Amino acid sequence: MPKSIGIDLGTTNSAAAIKKVHIEIIKNSEGDLITPSCLTVKKKKLAGLIKRQEFIVGKHALEWIKQDPVNTVTAVKRLMGRSFTNPEVQKIISGHRQFNTITCQSMGTENSLAILLHEKEYTPEQISSKILKKMHKDAEAFLHDAIEYAVITVPAYFNDKQKHATRTAASLAGLKVQRLLPEPTAAAISFGVDQVKNDEAKTIMVFDFGGGTFDLSVLTISGGQFIEQGKGGNMWLGGEDIDRKIEDFVLSETAREYDIGDIAQVIDHQENGVKNRFLGELTAAVEQAKINLSDQDEAYIELLGLLKDQDGDLLDVDVALTRKQFEEIIRPVVKNAMELTRKLLDDIHFTPDLIDNVLLVGGSSKIPCIIRAVKDIFGPDKVLVHERPMLAIAEGAAILSHRLSDTYECMGCGNTVSQSDIVCSKCGFDLEKHIIDQGVFDIVHSAAHDYYVVLENGDKYLFIEKNTPLPCERTEVFKLVHSDQQLVHIKFFNIVNDKYESIGDFWLDIDTEDVNDYRRDLSEEIRELPLSIEVTLKIDENNLVEVAASLRELPGVELTKTLSRGKADEKLFMALEDMINESNKNEYSTYTIDDMTTRIVSIIKDIHSVIDKKTGEIIEPIYNLVEMKIDKTKRLAEEGVNCYSLIYYAQSALQDFSKAFSSKNQSLMKKKIKHLKKMNLDGTYEENLDAYNDLDTFFDSFPIINILMDITSAGELCDEHEPSRSPKFYNAVSTIMEATLKENYELVESTLSEIQPEVKKVLQQYDSETGTIQKGITR
Ligand code: ADP
Ligand code: MG
């Protein structure tokens, strides 16, 4: 198998590593171990024409923040798999340091999200994919080898949609995902604490203090399985908060030195270029001072020759910061982090002594007073600080990636050996012993949440329970709510922190012909029973969900479809759902309901193909067609124009009364039916209506056939509801047909005058029946 790597796709920084004989951190094209998770888009103009957009990722992108913050994206991870309406996203949008324009995708629902860069929409997946692409490309250059696979880490709190988004980003970057690995698990692997003997268990807390986030996790490790006991922290607490505090300190020291009342105002009055440069350099200098203070007792922040006061005199920033002052300044941040740590223990009813090890990772856990504070809670021996805290997650990912590869390099000589080899054929190294000693096994994940479906009456049904070992698969049987039901709509969701979180919607169409074939020889009682549907929910090692369904009675009928997850398909399904709910209030005739159902079945098929399965892109012609079809279905139903009923009616007439049509009229009628069928599929509302009227008018020009059809319909309706009454109608039809052929018009007249009042009564009775479109499931 080609080489595989581990990637930490971080909020602030990303890193990649590979395990061969030892773990090696991959240097990027700038020669750094860490790549800032930052992207900028530049418009490249050639001869005044917009040639193309150029993407820059990493350190050089970060420099652009000062010049073009609107088209530079940082912390895109916070947006992954989230919808525009998500509270976290709204918080980002209203933030004072948020410069990008965040919107819904023009073709997605409110569940979608896009970032506008030079007026073009980008999804968070696309932006993350550019970051991954750089990591991938730089790794190939560094290793002088092709890389095809990667283990990519994700936060423990990522839900199905967020993980899907990550996987999409990887696939857009040309990487195959071996595993999406929760970051705390990656941390545990990199510390080697996952190597617990089979009959033992170990409970650890992973304390990940990064650039913008603070993630806490408590895990119990046993038999290769990681069981999540709880997670906590704060999505909005990290190294940046510390930087802000130092910045405030530096500015107030400078104001004091120059005796300035409001230094913020002085900065604000600088010309734009100077202001942006000053603020950018201040941020960089402050962060560097903070990093220096992790090893040194004093650091300096110097920004010379930039700021000027009203009189044009220079205001140089030249501030010294001791470690003691620093610790005083960041005391509130440290206090907050420790309170969150205690809160997590409380939430899961743990005490510090139940934790075997606390693992410190993330750049900010290098800060000595933070390490001390954690040791104060847990005792000094249990706290393990990673030697390279910003690289720990990538290292863990690299180790797992190595374990999951079919082949790897022998620890003894570097020769390529396969997972099934016991000793190296070249140097004789004992591979099996090494694997056992190192605990080189796959790890077992467990379901991150409870998984539910919604039933027709609104009840929720628990499908898979949290902490079920993964991968897992469960099949449940549900009943449809109606015997003639052609549509099924299943909503899947998690409950996360007591909140309903949609995983996706699942829409199925059932072919009536298949059902009729199956029911043909059944007794009436059984024929009336609603069908049952077997729904299978699969969760893979990455906590990603897949669903499949089949009809219990007709297992051969293929129903496997994908879940919609906030993209264009979801928008269309939501429009469809709205239309169904609306028409169910309108008391439409059963004919209209049947017509609509037939149209909806075809719409569902179209929606299932609106997204290109490989690229995830929207196929616009299909999207537009579906929008048009939904609108058309609504309008035709409102007008009571039942095209499919008319087709059925006309086809039956052709079949039953062919003798009454000249061959020319027969072929005209067939042509008109064919045209209406085509318009039903892809014609506009107007074209569809014209085709309907054309056939309807033509049909009306055969009054006797209309009368015969009405009598037949009355017979058919009685067949369904009162079979004893139907022979009378069929007999009348035969009598009239024969009498007409014999030109016995007297008999025709008398039969008609006898039967017509009754026909009218039957048709009125059943024509006035109303119905609703059914799509639910029950137990
Ligand atoms: P993330 O996981 O959010 O991408 P990282 O784990 O890469 O973040 O941590 C980045 C943060 O760590 C930044 O705020 C950076 O300033 C901080 N940091 C890095 N090295 C040190 C250090 N030696 N001392 C203190 N903070 C540091
Ligand atoms: Mg991180």
Short mmCIF file of N, CA, C and O and ligand atoms in Angstrom, two decimals, residues 8 10-14 34 37 208-213 238-240 243 287 290-291 294-295 361-367 389-390, ligand 1:
data_model
loop_
_atom_site.label_atom_id
_atom_site.label_comp_id
_atom_site.label_asym_id
_atom_site.label_seq_id
_atom_site.Cartn_x
_atom_site.Cartn_y
_atom_site.Cartn_z
N ASP A 8 -3.15 16.35 11.80
CA ASP A 8 -3.94 17.10 12.77
C ASP A 8 -4.43 18.35 12.06
O ASP A 8 -3.65 19.26 11.79
N GLY A 10 -5.98 21.30 12.62
CA GLY A 10 -6.33 22.07 13.82
C GLY A 10 -7.05 23.38 13.51
O GLY A 10 -7.06 23.85 12.38
N THR A 11 -7.64 23.96 14.56
CA THR A 11 -8.33 25.24 14.40
C THR A 11 -7.33 26.34 14.05
O THR A 11 -7.54 27.14 13.15
N THR A 12 -6.21 26.36 14.77
CA THR A 12 -5.21 27.40 14.55
C THR A 12 -4.08 26.86 13.67
O THR A 12 -3.65 27.53 12.73
N ASN A 13 -3.58 25.68 14.03
CA ASN A 13 -2.45 25.10 13.31
C ASN A 13 -2.74 23.67 12.89
O ASN A 13 -3.45 22.96 13.58
N SER A 14 -2.12 23.28 11.78
CA SER A 14 -2.21 21.90 11.35
C SER A 14 -0.80 21.32 11.32
O SER A 14 0.18 22.06 11.18
N ILE A 34 4.93 23.21 11.65
CA ILE A 34 3.53 23.57 11.87
C ILE A 34 3.05 24.48 10.76
O ILE A 34 3.77 25.37 10.32
N SER A 37 -3.49 27.12 10.03
CA SER A 37 -4.69 26.73 9.28
C SER A 37 -5.35 27.99 8.73
O SER A 37 -6.41 28.40 9.17
N ASP A 208 -6.47 19.60 26.37
CA ASP A 208 -5.92 20.14 25.12
C ASP A 208 -6.19 21.64 25.06
O ASP A 208 -7.31 22.08 24.78
N PHE A 209 -5.16 22.42 25.35
CA PHE A 209 -5.30 23.87 25.40
C PHE A 209 -4.59 24.43 24.16
O PHE A 209 -3.37 24.48 24.11
N GLY A 210 -5.39 24.79 23.14
CA GLY A 210 -4.80 25.19 21.86
C GLY A 210 -4.79 26.69 21.66
O GLY A 210 -4.65 27.46 22.61
N GLY A 211 -4.99 27.09 20.39
CA GLY A 211 -4.94 28.51 20.06
C GLY A 211 -6.26 29.22 20.33
O GLY A 211 -6.28 30.32 20.88
N GLY A 212 -7.35 28.56 19.95
CA GLY A 212 -8.65 29.22 20.13
C GLY A 212 -9.62 28.37 20.91
O GLY A 212 -10.71 28.82 21.25
N THR A 213 -9.23 27.13 21.20
CA THR A 213 -10.18 26.24 21.88
C THR A 213 -9.51 25.52 23.05
O THR A 213 -8.29 25.33 23.07
N GLY A 238 -8.60 30.02 24.61
CA GLY A 238 -7.34 29.47 24.11
C GLY A 238 -6.24 30.50 24.16
O GLY A 238 -6.37 31.56 24.79
N GLY A 239 -5.13 30.17 23.48
CA GLY A 239 -3.96 31.03 23.48
C GLY A 239 -4.27 32.45 23.03
O GLY A 239 -3.67 33.41 23.50
N GLU A 240 -5.24 32.59 22.12
CA GLU A 240 -5.58 33.93 21.63
C GLU A 240 -6.11 34.82 22.75
O GLU A 240 -5.87 36.03 22.74
N ASP A 243 -3.17 36.12 24.43
CA ASP A 243 -2.56 37.18 23.61
C ASP A 243 -3.29 38.51 23.78
O ASP A 243 -2.67 39.56 23.92
N GLU A 287 2.48 37.42 20.84
CA GLU A 287 2.48 35.95 20.86
C GLU A 287 3.90 35.43 21.05
O GLU A 287 4.14 34.50 21.84
N LYS A 290 4.89 35.78 24.63
CA LYS A 290 4.24 34.74 25.44
C LYS A 290 4.99 33.41 25.30
O LYS A 290 5.26 32.73 26.30
N ILE A 291 5.35 33.07 24.07
CA ILE A 291 6.06 31.81 23.83
C ILE A 291 7.43 31.85 24.54
O ILE A 291 7.81 30.89 25.22
N SER A 294 7.52 31.04 28.24
CA SER A 294 7.40 29.66 28.71
C SER A 294 8.77 29.10 29.10
O SER A 294 8.87 28.16 29.88
N ASP A 295 9.87 29.70 28.55
CA ASP A 295 11.22 29.24 28.88
C ASP A 295 12.05 30.29 29.60
O ASP A 295 13.07 29.97 30.20
N VAL A 361 -1.78 18.49 26.17
CA VAL A 361 -1.37 18.74 24.78
C VAL A 361 -1.90 20.11 24.35
O VAL A 361 -2.60 20.78 25.11
N GLY A 362 -1.54 20.54 23.14
CA GLY A 362 -1.93 21.86 22.64
C GLY A 362 -0.88 22.88 23.05
O GLY A 362 -0.32 22.81 24.15
N GLY A 363 -0.62 23.83 22.16
CA GLY A 363 0.46 24.80 22.35
C GLY A 363 0.42 25.52 23.69
O GLY A 363 1.45 25.75 24.33
N SER A 364 -0.79 25.87 24.15
CA SER A 364 -0.88 26.68 25.36
C SER A 364 -0.58 25.89 26.63
O SER A 364 -0.39 26.47 27.70
N SER A 365 -0.51 24.57 26.52
CA SER A 365 -0.19 23.82 27.74
C SER A 365 1.32 23.80 27.99
O SER A 365 1.80 23.12 28.90
N LYS A 366 2.07 24.59 27.23
CA LYS A 366 3.49 24.78 27.54
C LYS A 366 3.68 25.82 28.64
O LYS A 366 4.77 25.96 29.19
N ILE A 367 2.63 26.57 28.91
CA ILE A 367 2.77 27.68 29.86
C ILE A 367 2.94 27.12 31.29
O ILE A 367 2.07 26.39 31.78
N PRO A 389 3.84 19.54 22.54
CA PRO A 389 2.38 19.55 22.71
C PRO A 389 1.60 19.95 21.45
O PRO A 389 0.46 19.54 21.28
N MET A 390 2.23 20.73 20.56
CA MET A 390 1.48 21.13 19.37
C MET A 390 1.53 20.04 18.29
O MET A 390 0.88 20.16 17.26
P1 ADP B 1 -4.94 24.38 17.75
O1 ADP B 1 -5.08 22.99 18.24
O2 ADP B 1 -6.07 25.27 18.17
O3 ADP B 1 -4.68 24.47 16.30
P2 ADP B 1 -2.24 24.53 18.87
O4 ADP B 1 -2.25 23.35 19.73
O5 ADP B 1 -1.41 24.49 17.65
O6 ADP B 1 -3.68 25.04 18.51
O7 ADP B 1 -1.76 25.76 19.78
C1 ADP B 1 -1.57 27.04 19.29
C2 ADP B 1 -1.47 27.99 20.43
O8 ADP B 1 -0.38 27.63 21.27
C3 ADP B 1 -1.20 29.42 19.99
O9 ADP B 1 -2.05 30.29 20.72
C4 ADP B 1 0.25 29.62 20.36
O10 ADP B 1 0.52 30.97 20.66
C5 ADP B 1 0.38 28.77 21.60
N1 ADP B 1 1.76 28.37 21.90
C6 ADP B 1 2.61 27.73 21.10
N2 ADP B 1 3.79 27.51 21.71
C7 ADP B 1 3.68 28.03 22.94
C8 ADP B 1 4.56 28.16 24.05
N3 ADP B 1 5.81 27.70 24.01
N4 ADP B 1 4.09 28.77 25.16
C9 ADP B 1 2.85 29.25 25.20
N5 ADP B 1 1.98 29.17 24.20
C10 ADP B 1 2.38 28.58 23.07
#
